[in-house]
Amino acid sequence: MKATGPIPAGYFAVEGELVIGGLTATALVGQAGDTPLFVYSSDHVRLRIADLRAAMPPRLAIHYAMKGNPFPPVLALMNSLVDGFDVASGGEVDLALAAGVNACVISFAGPGKRERELEQAIALGITLNSESEGEVQRALAIGQRLGIAPRLAVRVNPDFDLKGSGMKMGGGAKPFGVDAERVPTLVNRIIAEGAEYRGFHIYAGSQALKADAIIKMQAQTLALVTDLTEAIGVSPPHVNLGGGFGIPYFAGDEPLDIRAVGDALGAALDALPFALARTDFCIELGRYLVGEAGVYLTRIVDRKVSCGETFLITDGGLHHQLAASGNFGTVIRRNYPVAIANRFGAGAEEVASVVGCLCTPLDKLSDKAHLPRADVGDLVAVFCAGAYGASASPANFLGQGPAREILV
Amino acid sequence: MKATGPIPAGYFAVEGELVIGGLTATALVGQAGDTPLFVYSSDHVRLRIADLRAAMPPRLAIHYAMKGNPFPPVLALMNSLVDGFDVASGGEVDLALAAGVNACVISFAGPGKRERELEQAIALGITLNSESEGEVQRALAIGQRLGIAPRLAVRVNPDFDLKGSGMKMGGGAKPFGVDAERVPTLVNRIIAEGAEYRGFHIYAGSQALKADAIIKMQAQTLALVTDLTEAIGVSPPHVNLGGGFGIPYFAGDEPLDIRAVGDALGAALDALPFALARTDFCIELGRYLVGEAGVYLTRIVDRKVSCGETFLITDGGLHHQLAASGNFGTVIRRNYPVAIANRFGAGAEEVASVVGCLCTPLDKLSDKAHLPRADVGDLVAVFCAGAYGASASPANFLGQGPAREILV
């Protein structure tokens, strides 16, 4: 038997069935038409953002990193709840605009921005988090050609990382941002060339669960911003402090203490020098805002025994849940939280592995989990499916195609 | 510096540019309209299959496992070159039929076949490689309802695996197939219920480069088939011996010696007992037929230095090349074969990392490779991109969308 991750708060059973947004899993599948299905809870997102705002200092803006979940109804919901959107491609710009997001609250980071993406962003007044001197050069040339002053922030490659983070984005040679020592020269050039200087973007890592690690990273980030501002001699209008707020996926993971993070950040912002007194600060979060708000529902199509082990074979799989299968950025595979959705809350009766329908041994949704007895037709719920699920998985692998998605 | 994999045979330079199917990389991109682009060479596929047929015993049929590359023009090409198609979903059935494949040469394996997929396959006369007793039960019921005798083979979970294979599909508890000791009972039931008994499917592993390992696996497979046939008392009309033929991806990998495999298999088939004298045998290959026939071309959009390391940032990435980025079924990331396509054959001048345009440190196409000097606008070629590339990667991640594909 192998442990499964902790089921996030906010999910409960009505008459033995998992309920999301007031509807049972069976009713949700009926409404969507079929499995596999991603269900996203707007209540969960709203509550998460309200709790976050209560914990963070009022001065801090909250941006949504839409790479976490670009489902159009989720974007529209987020547009009513957050202060800005962070995008990573021209495709994401299009999706954000279609969801009603105002271009002036969009910032665009990404190390490989194509000429046409720069042009689109500049024409729309989107802030570019510039990743290199070359990119700034191209943006300035496009601005000149279009007769528009590009809105340019500089993404800084910090010389520190986020300890304990799932993905380190700083501390050494990186394809992201400009090494800190070259930033003052670049910013002075941006200003001298008549672009609109927008400040800094500093992203040191993601998916951390220890408040101490995030507090330390934010302190280091603010110290770096202070040093850079002093060296440049111009106050940054805006500073994006990055993200890093993680969610529990695996057994033993504890939720991040956002109150501790918010208190420390409030004190740190209060202690900033005069040169940063009028600077706007934000954090950008994707997974933290939507990850726990999503559940992946997939139906059991076969139950079988091989060499004494029980397998529950579903109509879903890694083509929708690459990360849950352990094949995306993880070295050791561990079980996400899973449950039998139509026997939610029932006691565990057997050890079974939940696998997908793909013809590959990689397609494992839960290895040797302790579950209520389940059979063909029952629904499996994989939790923590709201971020980096549908859009971060190879949907067309083996001719399967995408899952359905609904926001309730 | 880290080594890159060996560039497959058949790729050469004309005036300093990589040529595929008589066209330079630049011309190919021009014809397709843009990068990123997968180019598949029909000459390469034809030559590969001709060499394979020359090495294998004439009695052996060759099937294409279309999960490797389901691009419609590739399917149409394969349809003129191979003896059968192995599919893994109803979606793949649709693609094969659209490419002109005759349903009677299709076999369908996969542990999670949905009711509607079984129904479609039975109605079309497709052979089902049955993965469990439950699936056989459902297929028989559907056959009865439709008034059609389903064509049923049994996928056997072998008690051995393919040594040194990249992916083991046998030797222990597996979601695939039926444990060997339960197969005779199941086959007798299939026959008794009036279904058309089609024989066995035995797939022990994939991506092996050692002829000895494949020879041993095929000998074990034939011994298992012999034992099962004796226990059942009925000759199998058809036996699918699986695949396992690998291609070199990484430095130090050597091509598989197919002559040795073919000679041993020929001798083994000649030595089979009378009960298997009229049985048709096939192997099913995907990666081996198309993997080396494909090249992924992506354009450099930025060149930058961070902490003394050079990064070439491209407009492609793991959203098309998940396996090359080291994020699909690999524990330790190693470099695929890469080259600067418009300086093909030029001497290496610097160490540079080739990364994709995604905002994640996972998006690495080649780590610290030794390459000719390249700059913005140059084309990077990633080889061994013909199988498990376009269809096995999260194309929509970060709003990117699919790559272009052409067969030349």
PDB file of C-alpha atoms in Angstrom, chain A residues 167-405:
ATOM      1  CA  MET A 167      10.992  24.291  -9.445  1.00  0.00           C
ATOM      2  CA  LYS A 168      13.921  26.638  -9.027  1.00  0.00           C
ATOM      3  CA  MET A 169      13.961  29.690 -11.275  1.00  0.00           C
ATOM      4  CA  GLY A 170      16.947  31.550  -9.849  1.00  0.00           C
ATOM      5  CA  GLY A 171      20.413  31.024  -8.388  1.00  0.00           C
ATOM      6  CA  GLY A 172      22.780  30.438 -11.274  1.00  0.00           C
ATOM      7  CA  ALA A 173      22.753  30.388 -15.064  1.00  0.00           C
ATOM      8  CA  LYS A 174      19.171  30.501 -16.333  1.00  0.00           C
ATOM      9  CA  PRO A 175      17.383  31.182 -19.608  1.00  0.00           C
ATOM     10  CA  PHE A 176      15.070  33.540 -17.707  1.00  0.00           C
ATOM     11  CA  GLY A 177      15.726  37.228 -17.144  1.00  0.00           C
ATOM     12  CA  VAL A 178      18.880  39.281 -17.055  1.00  0.00           C
ATOM     13  CA  ASP A 179      21.651  38.687 -14.527  1.00  0.00           C
ATOM     14  CA  ALA A 180      21.274  41.292 -11.788  1.00  0.00           C
ATOM     15  CA  GLU A 181      24.590  43.056 -12.403  1.00  0.00           C
ATOM     16  CA  ARG A 182      23.594  43.910 -15.982  1.00  0.00           C
ATOM     17  CA  VAL A 183      20.131  45.221 -15.062  1.00  0.00           C
ATOM     18  CA  PRO A 184      21.015  48.865 -14.192  1.00  0.00           C
ATOM     19  CA  THR A 185      22.653  49.435 -17.582  1.00  0.00           C
ATOM     20  CA  LEU A 186      19.683  47.890 -19.348  1.00  0.00           C
ATOM     21  CA  VAL A 187      17.090  49.911 -17.404  1.00  0.00           C
ATOM     22  CA  ASN A 188      18.972  53.150 -18.045  1.00  0.00           C
ATOM     23  CA  ARG A 189      18.955  52.316 -21.721  1.00  0.00           C
ATOM     24  CA  ILE A 190      15.202  51.590 -21.688  1.00  0.00           C
ATOM     25  CA  ILE A 191      14.598  54.990 -20.104  1.00  0.00           C
ATOM     26  CA  ALA A 192      17.022  56.794 -22.399  1.00  0.00           C
ATOM     27  CA  GLU A 193      15.397  55.333 -25.497  1.00  0.00           C
ATOM     28  CA  GLY A 194      12.007  56.711 -24.474  1.00  0.00           C
ATOM     29  CA  ALA A 195      10.252  53.475 -23.595  1.00  0.00           C
ATOM     30  CA  GLU A 196       7.878  53.413 -20.636  1.00  0.00           C
ATOM     31  CA  TYR A 197       9.878  51.883 -17.800  1.00  0.00           C
ATOM     32  CA  ARG A 198       7.660  49.542 -15.795  1.00  0.00           C
ATOM     33  CA  GLY A 199       9.994  48.126 -13.136  1.00  0.00           C
ATOM     34  CA  PHE A 200      11.031  44.580 -12.260  1.00  0.00           C
ATOM     35  CA  HIS A 201       9.862  40.999 -12.462  1.00  0.00           C
ATOM     36  CA  ILE A 202      11.720  38.611 -10.152  1.00  0.00           C
ATOM     37  CA  TYR A 203      10.625  34.981  -9.993  1.00  0.00           C
ATOM     38  CA  ALA A 204      12.847  32.720  -7.899  1.00  0.00           C
ATOM     39  CA  GLY A 205      10.854  29.490  -7.775  1.00  0.00           C
ATOM     40  CA  SER A 206       7.498  27.799  -7.420  1.00  0.00           C
ATOM     41  CA  GLN A 207       5.545  25.272  -5.357  1.00  0.00           C
ATOM     42  CA  ALA A 208       7.022  25.869  -1.887  1.00  0.00           C
ATOM     43  CA  LEU A 209       5.088  24.900   1.237  1.00  0.00           C
ATOM     44  CA  LYS A 210       7.352  26.396   3.915  1.00  0.00           C
ATOM     45  CA  ALA A 211       6.437  29.953   4.936  1.00  0.00           C
ATOM     46  CA  ASP A 212      10.006  30.559   6.103  1.00  0.00           C
ATOM     47  CA  ALA A 213      11.369  29.816   2.644  1.00  0.00           C
ATOM     48  CA  ILE A 214       8.938  32.224   0.977  1.00  0.00           C
ATOM     49  CA  ILE A 215       9.533  34.909   3.604  1.00  0.00           C
ATOM     50  CA  LYS A 216      13.265  34.632   3.022  1.00  0.00           C
ATOM     51  CA  MET A 217      12.876  34.724  -0.761  1.00  0.00           C
ATOM     52  CA  GLN A 218      10.634  37.796  -0.588  1.00  0.00           C
ATOM     53  CA  ALA A 219      13.110  39.542   1.713  1.00  0.00           C
ATOM     54  CA  GLN A 220      15.932  38.738  -0.710  1.00  0.00           C
ATOM     55  CA  THR A 221      13.799  39.959  -3.597  1.00  0.00           C
ATOM     56  CA  LEU A 222      13.054  43.270  -1.866  1.00  0.00           C
ATOM     57  CA  ALA A 223      16.729  43.708  -0.992  1.00  0.00           C
ATOM     58  CA  LEU A 224      17.627  43.113  -4.628  1.00  0.00           C
ATOM     59  CA  VAL A 225      14.977  45.609  -5.759  1.00  0.00           C
ATOM     60  CA  THR A 226      16.357  48.166  -3.300  1.00  0.00           C
ATOM     61  CA  ASP A 227      19.922  47.686  -4.541  1.00  0.00           C
ATOM     62  CA  LEU A 228      18.900  47.833  -8.187  1.00  0.00           C
ATOM     63  CA  THR A 229      16.814  50.970  -7.618  1.00  0.00           C
ATOM     64  CA  GLU A 230      19.727  52.660  -5.932  1.00  0.00           C
ATOM     65  CA  ALA A 231      22.077  51.708  -8.749  1.00  0.00           C
ATOM     66  CA  ILE A 232      19.606  52.871 -11.402  1.00  0.00           C
ATOM     67  CA  GLY A 233      18.561  56.071  -9.654  1.00  0.00           C
ATOM     68  CA  VAL A 234      14.938  55.819 -10.790  1.00  0.00           C
ATOM     69  CA  SER A 235      12.066  54.366  -8.774  1.00  0.00           C
ATOM     70  CA  PRO A 236      10.384  51.371 -10.370  1.00  0.00           C
ATOM     71  CA  PRO A 237       6.665  52.002 -10.938  1.00  0.00           C
ATOM     72  CA  HIS A 238       5.900  48.319 -10.420  1.00  0.00           C
ATOM     73  CA  VAL A 239       7.555  45.245  -8.960  1.00  0.00           C
ATOM     74  CA  ASN A 240       6.354  41.691  -9.517  1.00  0.00           C
ATOM     75  CA  LEU A 241       7.681  39.638  -6.600  1.00  0.00           C
ATOM     76  CA  GLY A 242       6.978  36.331  -8.335  1.00  0.00           C
ATOM     77  CA  GLY A 243       5.030  33.468  -6.825  1.00  0.00           C
ATOM     78  CA  GLY A 244       6.170  30.316  -5.134  1.00  0.00           C
ATOM     79  CA  PHE A 245       3.079  29.604  -3.035  1.00  0.00           C
ATOM     80  CA  GLY A 246       2.620  25.837  -3.160  1.00  0.00           C
ATOM     81  CA  ILE A 247      -0.281  23.474  -2.514  1.00  0.00           C
ATOM     82  CA  PRO A 248      -0.094  20.074  -0.802  1.00  0.00           C
ATOM     83  CA  TYR A 249      -0.072  17.217  -3.305  1.00  0.00           C
ATOM     84  CA  PHE A 250       1.483  14.339  -1.387  1.00  0.00           C
ATOM     85  CA  ALA A 251       1.127  12.520   1.920  1.00  0.00           C
ATOM     86  CA  GLY A 252       2.843  14.522   4.633  1.00  0.00           C
ATOM     87  CA  ASP A 253       2.537  17.858   2.803  1.00  0.00           C
ATOM     88  CA  GLU A 254       1.136  20.650   4.978  1.00  0.00           C
ATOM     89  CA  PRO A 255      -0.618  23.744   3.606  1.00  0.00           C
ATOM     90  CA  LEU A 256       1.421  26.935   3.382  1.00  0.00           C
ATOM     91  CA  ASP A 257       0.938  29.338   6.306  1.00  0.00           C
ATOM     92  CA  ILE A 258      -0.097  32.403   4.299  1.00  0.00           C
ATOM     93  CA  ARG A 259      -0.754  34.457   7.430  1.00  0.00           C
ATOM     94  CA  ALA A 260       2.931  34.174   8.360  1.00  0.00           C
ATOM     95  CA  VAL A 261       3.954  35.090   4.814  1.00  0.00           C
ATOM     96  CA  GLY A 262       1.573  38.055   4.719  1.00  0.00           C
ATOM     97  CA  ASP A 263       2.657  39.411   8.116  1.00  0.00           C
ATOM     98  CA  ALA A 264       6.334  39.264   7.162  1.00  0.00           C
ATOM     99  CA  LEU A 265       5.701  40.802   3.773  1.00  0.00           C
ATOM    100  CA  GLY A 266       3.641  43.620   5.310  1.00  0.00           C
ATOM    101  CA  ALA A 267       6.475  44.441   7.674  1.00  0.00           C
ATOM    102  CA  ALA A 268       9.022  44.249   4.863  1.00  0.00           C
ATOM    103  CA  LEU A 269       7.011  46.571   2.621  1.00  0.00           C
ATOM    104  CA  ASP A 270       6.602  49.034   5.500  1.00  0.00           C
ATOM    105  CA  ALA A 271      10.366  49.084   5.967  1.00  0.00           C
ATOM    106  CA  LEU A 272      11.217  49.875   2.344  1.00  0.00           C
ATOM    107  CA  PRO A 273      13.267  53.012   1.592  1.00  0.00           C
ATOM    108  CA  PHE A 274      11.704  56.216   0.302  1.00  0.00           C
ATOM    109  CA  ALA A 275      12.656  55.393  -3.284  1.00  0.00           C
ATOM    110  CA  LEU A 276      10.171  52.502  -3.207  1.00  0.00           C
ATOM    111  CA  ALA A 277       7.423  54.296  -1.310  1.00  0.00           C
ATOM    112  CA  ARG A 278       5.236  54.773  -4.385  1.00  0.00           C
ATOM    113  CA  THR A 279       6.050  51.515  -6.106  1.00  0.00           C
ATOM    114  CA  ASP A 280       3.204  49.078  -6.722  1.00  0.00           C
ATOM    115  CA  PHE A 281       3.956  45.524  -5.650  1.00  0.00           C
ATOM    116  CA  CYS A 282       2.274  42.326  -6.775  1.00  0.00           C
ATOM    117  CA  ILE A 283       2.652  38.592  -6.494  1.00  0.00           C
ATOM    118  CA  GLU A 284       1.747  36.312  -9.373  1.00  0.00           C
ATOM    119  CA  LEU A 285       0.091  33.024  -8.536  1.00  0.00           C
ATOM    120  CA  GLY A 286      -1.354  30.301 -10.711  1.00  0.00           C
ATOM    121  CA  ARG A 287      -1.379  26.938  -9.021  1.00  0.00           C
ATOM    122  CA  TYR A 288      -2.100  28.437  -5.592  1.00  0.00           C
ATOM    123  CA  LEU A 289      -5.288  30.108  -6.816  1.00  0.00           C
ATOM    124  CA  VAL A 290      -6.795  27.285  -8.868  1.00  0.00           C
ATOM    125  CA  GLY A 291      -4.935  24.043  -8.172  1.00  0.00           C
ATOM    126  CA  GLU A 292      -7.101  22.818  -5.315  1.00  0.00           C
ATOM    127  CA  ALA A 293     -10.273  24.138  -6.975  1.00  0.00           C
ATOM    128  CA  GLY A 294     -10.140  21.451  -9.658  1.00  0.00           C
ATOM    129  CA  VAL A 295     -11.095  17.781  -9.605  1.00  0.00           C
ATOM    130  CA  TYR A 296     -10.569  15.312 -12.446  1.00  0.00           C
ATOM    131  CA  LEU A 297     -13.351  12.735 -12.752  1.00  0.00           C
ATOM    132  CA  THR A 298     -12.774   9.568 -14.732  1.00  0.00           C
ATOM    133  CA  ARG A 299     -14.859   6.428 -15.008  1.00  0.00           C
ATOM    134  CA  ILE A 300     -13.684   2.902 -14.284  1.00  0.00           C
ATOM    135  CA  VAL A 301     -14.020   0.808 -17.455  1.00  0.00           C
ATOM    136  CA  ASP A 302     -12.375  -2.368 -16.202  1.00  0.00           C
ATOM    137  CA  ARG A 303     -11.391  -3.983 -12.948  1.00  0.00           C
ATOM    138  CA  LYS A 304      -8.808  -6.716 -13.146  1.00  0.00           C
ATOM    139  CA  VAL A 305      -6.326  -8.719 -11.152  1.00  0.00           C
ATOM    140  CA  SER A 306      -2.798  -9.481 -12.300  1.00  0.00           C
ATOM    141  CA  CYS A 307      -0.363 -11.485 -10.184  1.00  0.00           C
ATOM    142  CA  GLY A 308      -2.522 -10.785  -7.144  1.00  0.00           C
ATOM    143  CA  GLU A 309      -2.689  -7.018  -7.632  1.00  0.00           C
ATOM    144  CA  THR A 310      -5.925  -5.201  -8.382  1.00  0.00           C
ATOM    145  CA  PHE A 311      -6.088  -2.610 -11.149  1.00  0.00           C
ATOM    146  CA  LEU A 312      -8.910  -0.142 -11.692  1.00  0.00           C
ATOM    147  CA  ILE A 313      -8.663   0.907 -15.324  1.00  0.00           C
ATOM    148  CA  THR A 314     -10.224   4.241 -16.165  1.00  0.00           C
ATOM    149  CA  ASP A 315     -11.208   6.141 -19.298  1.00  0.00           C
ATOM    150  CA  GLY A 316      -8.771   8.919 -18.332  1.00  0.00           C
ATOM    151  CA  GLY A 317      -5.050   8.974 -17.837  1.00  0.00           C
ATOM    152  CA  LEU A 318      -1.791  10.814 -18.261  1.00  0.00           C
ATOM    153  CA  HIS A 319      -3.020  12.426 -21.471  1.00  0.00           C
ATOM    154  CA  HIS A 320      -4.985  14.724 -19.127  1.00  0.00           C
ATOM    155  CA  GLN A 321      -2.991  14.320 -15.933  1.00  0.00           C
ATOM    156  CA  LEU A 322       0.649  14.161 -16.883  1.00  0.00           C
ATOM    157  CA  ALA A 323       1.857  15.549 -13.554  1.00  0.00           C
ATOM    158  CA  ALA A 324      -0.350  13.229 -11.489  1.00  0.00           C
ATOM    159  CA  SER A 325       1.113  10.278 -13.389  1.00  0.00           C
ATOM    160  CA  GLY A 326       4.536  11.378 -12.147  1.00  0.00           C
ATOM    161  CA  ASN A 327       5.861  12.253 -15.589  1.00  0.00           C
ATOM    162  CA  PHE A 328       6.258  16.005 -15.411  1.00  0.00           C
ATOM    163  CA  GLY A 329       9.016  17.556 -13.382  1.00  0.00           C
ATOM    164  CA  THR A 330       9.097  14.867 -10.722  1.00  0.00           C
ATOM    165  CA  VAL A 331      11.916  12.454 -10.030  1.00  0.00           C
ATOM    166  CA  ILE A 332      10.095  10.072  -7.703  1.00  0.00           C
ATOM    167  CA  ARG A 333       6.477   9.226  -8.460  1.00  0.00           C
ATOM    168  CA  ARG A 334       4.100   9.771  -5.523  1.00  0.00           C
ATOM    169  CA  ASN A 335       0.340   9.552  -5.333  1.00  0.00           C
ATOM    170  CA  TYR A 336      -1.831  12.623  -5.683  1.00  0.00           C
ATOM    171  CA  PRO A 337      -5.009  12.655  -3.556  1.00  0.00           C
ATOM    172  CA  VAL A 338      -7.554  10.286  -5.114  1.00  0.00           C
ATOM    173  CA  ALA A 339     -10.939   8.939  -4.084  1.00  0.00           C
ATOM    174  CA  ILE A 340     -13.855   6.947  -5.424  1.00  0.00           C
ATOM    175  CA  ALA A 341     -16.173   9.886  -6.135  1.00  0.00           C
ATOM    176  CA  ASN A 342     -19.436   7.989  -5.827  1.00  0.00           C
ATOM    177  CA  ARG A 343     -18.316   6.375  -2.567  1.00  0.00           C
ATOM    178  CA  PHE A 344     -16.755   9.519  -1.142  1.00  0.00           C
ATOM    179  CA  GLY A 345     -16.022   9.259   2.527  1.00  0.00           C
ATOM    180  CA  ALA A 346     -16.537   5.479   2.621  1.00  0.00           C
ATOM    181  CA  GLY A 347     -13.892   3.522   4.476  1.00  0.00           C
ATOM    182  CA  ALA A 348     -10.991   1.968   2.611  1.00  0.00           C
ATOM    183  CA  GLU A 349     -11.528  -1.734   1.898  1.00  0.00           C
ATOM    184  CA  GLU A 350      -8.796  -2.773  -0.509  1.00  0.00           C
ATOM    185  CA  VAL A 351      -5.518  -1.830  -2.106  1.00  0.00           C
ATOM    186  CA  ALA A 352      -5.842  -1.042  -5.821  1.00  0.00           C
ATOM    187  CA  SER A 353      -3.866   0.815  -8.456  1.00  0.00           C
ATOM    188  CA  VAL A 354      -5.789   3.315 -10.560  1.00  0.00           C
ATOM    189  CA  VAL A 355      -4.453   3.446 -14.107  1.00  0.00           C
ATOM    190  CA  GLY A 356      -5.424   5.205 -17.294  1.00  0.00           C
ATOM    191  CA  CYS A 357      -6.568   3.691 -20.567  1.00  0.00           C
ATOM    192  CA  LEU A 358      -3.289   4.258 -22.404  1.00  0.00           C
ATOM    193  CA  CYS A 359      -1.196   1.342 -23.556  1.00  0.00           C
ATOM    194  CA  THR A 360       1.871   2.395 -21.546  1.00  0.00           C
ATOM    195  CA  PRO A 361       3.095   1.544 -18.045  1.00  0.00           C
ATOM    196  CA  LEU A 362       3.621   5.283 -17.475  1.00  0.00           C
ATOM    197  CA  ASP A 363      -0.130   5.779 -17.304  1.00  0.00           C
ATOM    198  CA  LYS A 364      -0.662   5.414 -13.567  1.00  0.00           C
ATOM    199  CA  LEU A 365      -2.994   7.741 -11.659  1.00  0.00           C
ATOM    200  CA  SER A 366      -2.525   6.162  -8.234  1.00  0.00           C
ATOM    201  CA  ASP A 367      -0.201   3.350  -7.250  1.00  0.00           C
ATOM    202  CA  LYS A 368      -1.446   0.777  -4.718  1.00  0.00           C
ATOM    203  CA  ALA A 369      -3.893   3.164  -3.052  1.00  0.00           C
ATOM    204  CA  HIS A 370      -6.126   2.189  -0.131  1.00  0.00           C
ATOM    205  CA  LEU A 371      -9.660   2.718  -1.412  1.00  0.00           C
ATOM    206  CA  PRO A 372     -13.274   1.661  -0.951  1.00  0.00           C
ATOM    207  CA  ARG A 373     -14.147  -1.248  -3.228  1.00  0.00           C
ATOM    208  CA  ALA A 374     -14.889   0.095  -6.710  1.00  0.00           C
ATOM    209  CA  ASP A 375     -16.033  -1.499  -9.926  1.00  0.00           C
ATOM    210  CA  VAL A 376     -16.792  -0.821 -13.569  1.00  0.00           C
ATOM    211  CA  GLY A 377     -18.930   2.313 -13.869  1.00  0.00           C
ATOM    212  CA  ASP A 378     -17.710   3.954 -10.673  1.00  0.00           C
ATOM    213  CA  LEU A 379     -16.067   7.377 -10.790  1.00  0.00           C
ATOM    214  CA  VAL A 380     -12.534   8.113  -9.642  1.00  0.00           C
ATOM    215  CA  ALA A 381     -11.712  11.646  -8.453  1.00  0.00           C
ATOM    216  CA  VAL A 382      -8.162  12.944  -8.712  1.00  0.00           C
ATOM    217  CA  PHE A 383      -7.804  16.123  -6.657  1.00  0.00           C
ATOM    218  CA  CYS A 384      -5.425  19.065  -7.090  1.00  0.00           C
ATOM    219  CA  ALA A 385      -6.370  18.984 -10.766  1.00  0.00           C
ATOM    220  CA  GLY A 386      -7.143  22.671 -11.200  1.00  0.00           C
ATOM    221  CA  ALA A 387      -3.678  23.712 -12.334  1.00  0.00           C
ATOM    222  CA  TYR A 388      -1.284  22.191 -14.857  1.00  0.00           C
ATOM    223  CA  GLY A 389      -3.782  19.483 -15.742  1.00  0.00           C
ATOM    224  CA  ALA A 390      -5.764  19.814 -18.969  1.00  0.00           C
ATOM    225  CA  SER A 391      -3.428  22.284 -20.670  1.00  0.00           C
ATOM    226  CA  ALA A 392      -0.171  20.707 -19.486  1.00  0.00           C
ATOM    227  CA  SER A 393      -0.841  17.175 -20.702  1.00  0.00           C
ATOM    228  CA  PRO A 394      -0.527  15.490 -24.116  1.00  0.00           C
ATOM    229  CA  ALA A 395      -4.263  15.327 -24.835  1.00  0.00           C
ATOM    230  CA  ASN A 396      -3.945  13.753 -28.274  1.00  0.00           C
ATOM    231  CA  PHE A 397      -1.628  10.940 -27.219  1.00  0.00           C
ATOM    232  CA  LEU A 398      -2.835   7.576 -28.542  1.00  0.00           C
ATOM    233  CA  GLY A 399      -5.735   9.238 -30.321  1.00  0.00           C
ATOM    234  CA  GLN A 400      -7.544  10.116 -27.093  1.00  0.00           C
ATOM    235  CA  GLY A 401      -8.341  13.822 -27.357  1.00  0.00           C
ATOM    236  CA  PRO A 402      -9.012  16.391 -24.637  1.00  0.00           C
ATOM    237  CA  ALA A 403     -11.138  15.949 -21.520  1.00  0.00           C
ATOM    238  CA  ARG A 404     -14.265  17.955 -20.935  1.00  0.00           C
ATOM    239  CA  GLU A 405     -14.041  20.918 -18.573  1.00  0.00           C
TER     240      GLU A 405
END
